[in-house]
Short mmCIF file of C-alpha atoms in Angstrom, two decimals:
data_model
loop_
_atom_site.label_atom_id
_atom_site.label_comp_id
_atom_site.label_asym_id
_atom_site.label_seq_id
_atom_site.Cartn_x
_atom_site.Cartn_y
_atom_site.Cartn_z
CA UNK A 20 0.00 0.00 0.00
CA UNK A 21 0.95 3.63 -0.29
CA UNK A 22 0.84 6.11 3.29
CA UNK A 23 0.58 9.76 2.50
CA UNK A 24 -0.21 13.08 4.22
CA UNK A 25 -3.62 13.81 3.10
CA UNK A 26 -2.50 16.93 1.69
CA UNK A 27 0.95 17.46 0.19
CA UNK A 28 3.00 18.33 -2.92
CA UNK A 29 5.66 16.49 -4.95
CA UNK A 30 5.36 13.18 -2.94
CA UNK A 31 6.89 14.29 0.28
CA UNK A 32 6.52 11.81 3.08
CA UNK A 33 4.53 9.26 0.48
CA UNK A 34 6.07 5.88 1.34
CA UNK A 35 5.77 2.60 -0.53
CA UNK A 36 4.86 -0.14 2.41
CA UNK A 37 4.90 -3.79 2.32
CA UNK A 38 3.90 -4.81 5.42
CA UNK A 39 1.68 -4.03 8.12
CA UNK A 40 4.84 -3.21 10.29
CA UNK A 41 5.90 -0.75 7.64
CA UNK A 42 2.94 0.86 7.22
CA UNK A 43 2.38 1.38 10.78
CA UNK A 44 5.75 2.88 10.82
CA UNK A 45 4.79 5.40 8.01
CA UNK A 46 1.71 6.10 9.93
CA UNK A 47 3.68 7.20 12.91
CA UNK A 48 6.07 9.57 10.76
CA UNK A 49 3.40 11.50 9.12
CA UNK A 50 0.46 11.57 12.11
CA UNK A 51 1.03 15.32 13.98
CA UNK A 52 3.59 16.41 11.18
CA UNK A 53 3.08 20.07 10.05
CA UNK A 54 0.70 20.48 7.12
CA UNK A 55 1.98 21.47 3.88
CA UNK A 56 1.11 25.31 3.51
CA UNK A 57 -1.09 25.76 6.27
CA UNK A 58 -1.39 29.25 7.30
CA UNK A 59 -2.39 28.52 11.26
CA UNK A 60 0.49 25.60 12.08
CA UNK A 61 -2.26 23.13 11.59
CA UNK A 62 -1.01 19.50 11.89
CA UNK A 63 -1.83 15.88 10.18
CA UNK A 64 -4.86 14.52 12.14
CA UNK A 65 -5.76 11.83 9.22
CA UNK A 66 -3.50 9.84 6.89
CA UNK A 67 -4.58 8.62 4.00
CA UNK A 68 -3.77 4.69 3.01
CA UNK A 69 -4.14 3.75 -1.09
CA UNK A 70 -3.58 0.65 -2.59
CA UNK A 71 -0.66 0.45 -4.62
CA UNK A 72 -1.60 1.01 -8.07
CA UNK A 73 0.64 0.12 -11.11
CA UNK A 74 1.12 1.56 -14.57
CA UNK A 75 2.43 4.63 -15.83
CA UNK A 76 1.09 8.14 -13.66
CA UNK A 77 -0.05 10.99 -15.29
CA UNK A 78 -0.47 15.02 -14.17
CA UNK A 79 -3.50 17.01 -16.18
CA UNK A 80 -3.47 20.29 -15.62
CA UNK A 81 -7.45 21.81 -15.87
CA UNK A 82 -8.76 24.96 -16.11
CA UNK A 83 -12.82 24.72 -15.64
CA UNK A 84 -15.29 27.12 -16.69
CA UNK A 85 -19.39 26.30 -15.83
CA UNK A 86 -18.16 22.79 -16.37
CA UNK A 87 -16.73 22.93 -19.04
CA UNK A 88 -13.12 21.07 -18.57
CA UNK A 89 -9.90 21.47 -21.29
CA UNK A 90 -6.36 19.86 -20.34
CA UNK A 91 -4.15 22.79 -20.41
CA UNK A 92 -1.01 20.21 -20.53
CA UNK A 93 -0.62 16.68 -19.87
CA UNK A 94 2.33 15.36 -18.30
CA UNK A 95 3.67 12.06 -18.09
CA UNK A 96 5.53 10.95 -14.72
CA UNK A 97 9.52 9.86 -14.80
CA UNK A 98 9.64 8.33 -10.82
CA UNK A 99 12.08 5.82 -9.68
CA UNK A 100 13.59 4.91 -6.28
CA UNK A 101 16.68 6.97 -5.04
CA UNK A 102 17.89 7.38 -1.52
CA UNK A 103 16.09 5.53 -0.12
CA UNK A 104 12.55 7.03 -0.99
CA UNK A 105 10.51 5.01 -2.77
CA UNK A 106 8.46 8.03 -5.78
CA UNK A 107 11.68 10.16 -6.58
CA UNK A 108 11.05 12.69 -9.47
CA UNK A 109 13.81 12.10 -11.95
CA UNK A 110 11.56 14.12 -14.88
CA UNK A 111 8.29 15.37 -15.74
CA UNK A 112 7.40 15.01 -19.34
CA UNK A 113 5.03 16.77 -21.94
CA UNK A 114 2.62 14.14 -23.28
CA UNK A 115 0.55 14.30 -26.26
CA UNK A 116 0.04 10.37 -26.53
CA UNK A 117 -2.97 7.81 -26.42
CA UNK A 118 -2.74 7.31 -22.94
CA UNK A 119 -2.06 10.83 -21.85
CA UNK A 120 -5.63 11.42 -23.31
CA UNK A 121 -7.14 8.98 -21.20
CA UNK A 122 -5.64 10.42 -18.40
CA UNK A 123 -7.30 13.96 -19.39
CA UNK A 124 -10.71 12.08 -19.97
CA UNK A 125 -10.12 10.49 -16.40
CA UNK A 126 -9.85 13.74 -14.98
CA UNK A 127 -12.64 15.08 -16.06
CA UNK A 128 -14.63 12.79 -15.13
CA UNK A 129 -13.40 12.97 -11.45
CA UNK A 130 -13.97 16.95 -11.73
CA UNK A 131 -17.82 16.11 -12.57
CA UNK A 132 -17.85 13.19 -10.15
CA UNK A 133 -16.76 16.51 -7.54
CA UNK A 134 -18.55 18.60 -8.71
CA UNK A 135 -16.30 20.99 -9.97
CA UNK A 136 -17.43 23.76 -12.80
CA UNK A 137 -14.73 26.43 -12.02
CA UNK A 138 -10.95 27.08 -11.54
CA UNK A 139 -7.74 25.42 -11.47
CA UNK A 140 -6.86 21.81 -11.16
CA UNK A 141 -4.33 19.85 -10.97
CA UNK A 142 -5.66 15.88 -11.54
CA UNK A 143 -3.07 12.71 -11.24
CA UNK A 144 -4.09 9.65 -12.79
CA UNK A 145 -2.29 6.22 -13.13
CA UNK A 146 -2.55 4.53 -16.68
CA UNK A 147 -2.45 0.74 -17.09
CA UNK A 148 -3.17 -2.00 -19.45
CA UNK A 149 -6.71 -3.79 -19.18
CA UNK A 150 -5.09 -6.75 -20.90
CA UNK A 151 -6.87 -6.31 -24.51
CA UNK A 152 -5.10 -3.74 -25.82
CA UNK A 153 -6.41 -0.56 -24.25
CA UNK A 154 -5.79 0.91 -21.24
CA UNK A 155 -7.44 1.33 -17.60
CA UNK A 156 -7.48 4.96 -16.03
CA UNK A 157 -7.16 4.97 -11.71
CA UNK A 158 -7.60 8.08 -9.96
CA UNK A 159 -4.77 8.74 -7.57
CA UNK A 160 -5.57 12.44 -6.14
CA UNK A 161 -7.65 15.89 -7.37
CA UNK A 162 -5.73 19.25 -5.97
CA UNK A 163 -7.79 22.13 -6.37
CA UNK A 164 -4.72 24.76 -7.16
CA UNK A 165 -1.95 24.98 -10.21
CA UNK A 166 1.04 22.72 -10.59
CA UNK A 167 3.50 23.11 -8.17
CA UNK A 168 6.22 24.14 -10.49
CA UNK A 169 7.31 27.34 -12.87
CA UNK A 170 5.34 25.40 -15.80
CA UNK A 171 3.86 28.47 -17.49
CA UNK A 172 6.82 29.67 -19.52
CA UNK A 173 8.00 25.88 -20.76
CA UNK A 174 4.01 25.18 -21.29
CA UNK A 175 3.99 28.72 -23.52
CA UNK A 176 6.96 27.82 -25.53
CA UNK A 177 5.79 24.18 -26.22
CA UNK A 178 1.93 24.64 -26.53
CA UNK A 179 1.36 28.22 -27.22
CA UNK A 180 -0.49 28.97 -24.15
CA UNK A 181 -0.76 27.93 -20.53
CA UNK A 182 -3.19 27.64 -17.54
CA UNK A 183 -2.93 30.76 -15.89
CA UNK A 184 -3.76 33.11 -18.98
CA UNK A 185 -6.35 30.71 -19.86
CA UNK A 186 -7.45 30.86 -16.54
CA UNK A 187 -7.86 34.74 -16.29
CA UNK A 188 -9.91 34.39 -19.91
CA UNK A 189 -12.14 31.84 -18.22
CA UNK A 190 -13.36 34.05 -15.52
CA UNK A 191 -12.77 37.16 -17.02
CA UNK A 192 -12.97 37.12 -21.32
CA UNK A 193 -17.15 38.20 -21.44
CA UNK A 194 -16.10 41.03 -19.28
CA UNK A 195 -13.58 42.87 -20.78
CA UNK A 196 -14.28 44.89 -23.73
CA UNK A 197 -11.56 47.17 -24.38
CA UNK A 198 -7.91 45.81 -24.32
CA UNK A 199 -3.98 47.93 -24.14
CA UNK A 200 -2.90 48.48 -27.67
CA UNK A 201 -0.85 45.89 -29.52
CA UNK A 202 -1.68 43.17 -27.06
CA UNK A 203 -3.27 40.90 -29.35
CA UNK A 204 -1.06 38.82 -29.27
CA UNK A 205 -0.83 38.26 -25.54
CA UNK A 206 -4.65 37.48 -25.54
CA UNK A 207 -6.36 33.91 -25.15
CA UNK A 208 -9.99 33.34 -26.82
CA UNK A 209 -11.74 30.22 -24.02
CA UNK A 210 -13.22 29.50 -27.15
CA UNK A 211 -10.77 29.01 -29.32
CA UNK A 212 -8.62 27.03 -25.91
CA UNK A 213 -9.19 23.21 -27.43
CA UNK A 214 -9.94 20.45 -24.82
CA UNK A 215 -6.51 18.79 -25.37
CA UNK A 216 -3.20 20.40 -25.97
CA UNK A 217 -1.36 19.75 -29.22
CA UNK A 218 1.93 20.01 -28.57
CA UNK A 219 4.19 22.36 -30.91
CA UNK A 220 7.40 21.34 -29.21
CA UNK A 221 8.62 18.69 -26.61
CA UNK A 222 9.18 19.62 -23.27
CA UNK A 223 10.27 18.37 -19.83
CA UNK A 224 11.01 19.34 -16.36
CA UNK A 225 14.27 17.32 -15.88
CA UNK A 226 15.37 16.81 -12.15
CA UNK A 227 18.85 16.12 -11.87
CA UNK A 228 18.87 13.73 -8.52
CA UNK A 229 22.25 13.82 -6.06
CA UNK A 230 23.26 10.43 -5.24
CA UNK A 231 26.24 11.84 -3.14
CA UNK A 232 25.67 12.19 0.26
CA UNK A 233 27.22 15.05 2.45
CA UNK A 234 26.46 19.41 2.29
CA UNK A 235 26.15 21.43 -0.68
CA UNK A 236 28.95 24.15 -0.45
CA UNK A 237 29.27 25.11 -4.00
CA UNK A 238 27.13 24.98 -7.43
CA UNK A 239 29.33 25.13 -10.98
CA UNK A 240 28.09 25.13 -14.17
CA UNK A 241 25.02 26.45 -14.06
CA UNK A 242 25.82 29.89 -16.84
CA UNK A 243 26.98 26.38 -19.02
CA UNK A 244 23.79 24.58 -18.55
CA UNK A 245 21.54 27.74 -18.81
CA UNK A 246 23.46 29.11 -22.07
CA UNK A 247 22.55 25.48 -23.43
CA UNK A 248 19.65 26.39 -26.36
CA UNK A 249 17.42 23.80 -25.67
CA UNK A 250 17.34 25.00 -21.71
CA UNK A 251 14.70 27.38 -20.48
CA UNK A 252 15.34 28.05 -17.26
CA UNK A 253 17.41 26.11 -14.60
CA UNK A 254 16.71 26.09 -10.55
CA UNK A 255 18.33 24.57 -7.54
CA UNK A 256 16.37 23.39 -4.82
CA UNK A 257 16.22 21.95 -2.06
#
């Protein structure tokens, strides 16, 4: 089974558990731990316990409007084991494939199934093989709130637009009437949004993982990797 914080970002304190020992264990570690981005210090009163599901997981990012659901990106999940932790991110990919649009389809059917009509979603999905040829969509979690990563401007340069314009056009495009000058090209029609992305270019967030153990005291290379054309943007992060 799989123990996790019942809210949470980028798999922090998700653990991969084998037996009822470990999962007890995993219990105990998360129970009364902070909660991610809680204003008022709140702290874990509930953990949640999934069964392990198996396939390839997805990430579709949604921007609703009166119900209406479109996939601003689709992105396909790169997670191994490092370090010892079990869902390590080694890259998050662009995906325009057959099973990336069943993940899309998957999550919109969870946003109906919530009750969703407006806003910003983030959906994860797992993707499998129903043993004929097609594939099987699983629900792993719905976050109501944008991906927790810069994804706009690599989203913009591989799609042509990205969830938080589209976003402002959802709630805002039959309201506005007169516009800047020579903005056009900065605008985004909902109507003319499709429901899936087609991607122009490929694009992925690439994590480089440190397998070295010990304290960062000095970063090189990074004017080399960011003067690299096919680089966007580079971070560190801890």
């Amino acid at each position: 089974c799989v123990v996790n914080p019942w809210r949470g970002v980028a798999s922090g304190d998700v653990s991969l558990c084998r037996s009822p020992e470990e999962a007890r264990s995993a219990f105990d570690a998360v129970h009364g731990e902070a909660v991610f981005g809680s204003p008022s210090g709140e702290r874990v009163a509930e953990v949640l316990v999934q069964e392990f599901a198996v396939g390839t997981e997805y990430a579709v990012d949604v921007v609703s409007r009166a119900g209406q659901h479109k996939a601003m990106a689709v992105w396909r999940y790169d997670k191994r084991p490092a370090n010892g932790a079990p869902f390590v991110y080694h890259a998050t990919v662009l995906d325009v494939s057959k099973e990336g649009g069943a993940a899309a389809d998957h999550a919109g059917q969870a946003l109906d199934a919530l009750g969703v009509r407006w806003g910003l979603s983030h959906v994860e999905v797992m993707i499998g093989e129903d043993g004929e040829g097609g594939v099987v969509a699983r629900l792993i979690e719905v976050n109501m709130r944008q991906h927790n990563t810069d994804f706009a401007p690599l989203v913009q340069a591989c799609i042509g637009y990205n969830a938080l314009d589209v976003l402002l056009a959802a709630y805002l495009g039959d309201l506005v009437t007169e516009y800047p000058p020579d903005t056009e090209h900065l605008r985004v029609d909902w109507d003319e949004v499709p429901d899936m992305p087609a991607r122009v270019k490929r694009g992925a967030i690439v994590h480089l993982v440190s397998h070295a153990e010990g304290s960062v005291t000095e970063v090189v290379g990074m004017e080399e990797i960011n003067e690299i054309e096919s680089v966007l943007a580079a971070e560190i992060y801890s």
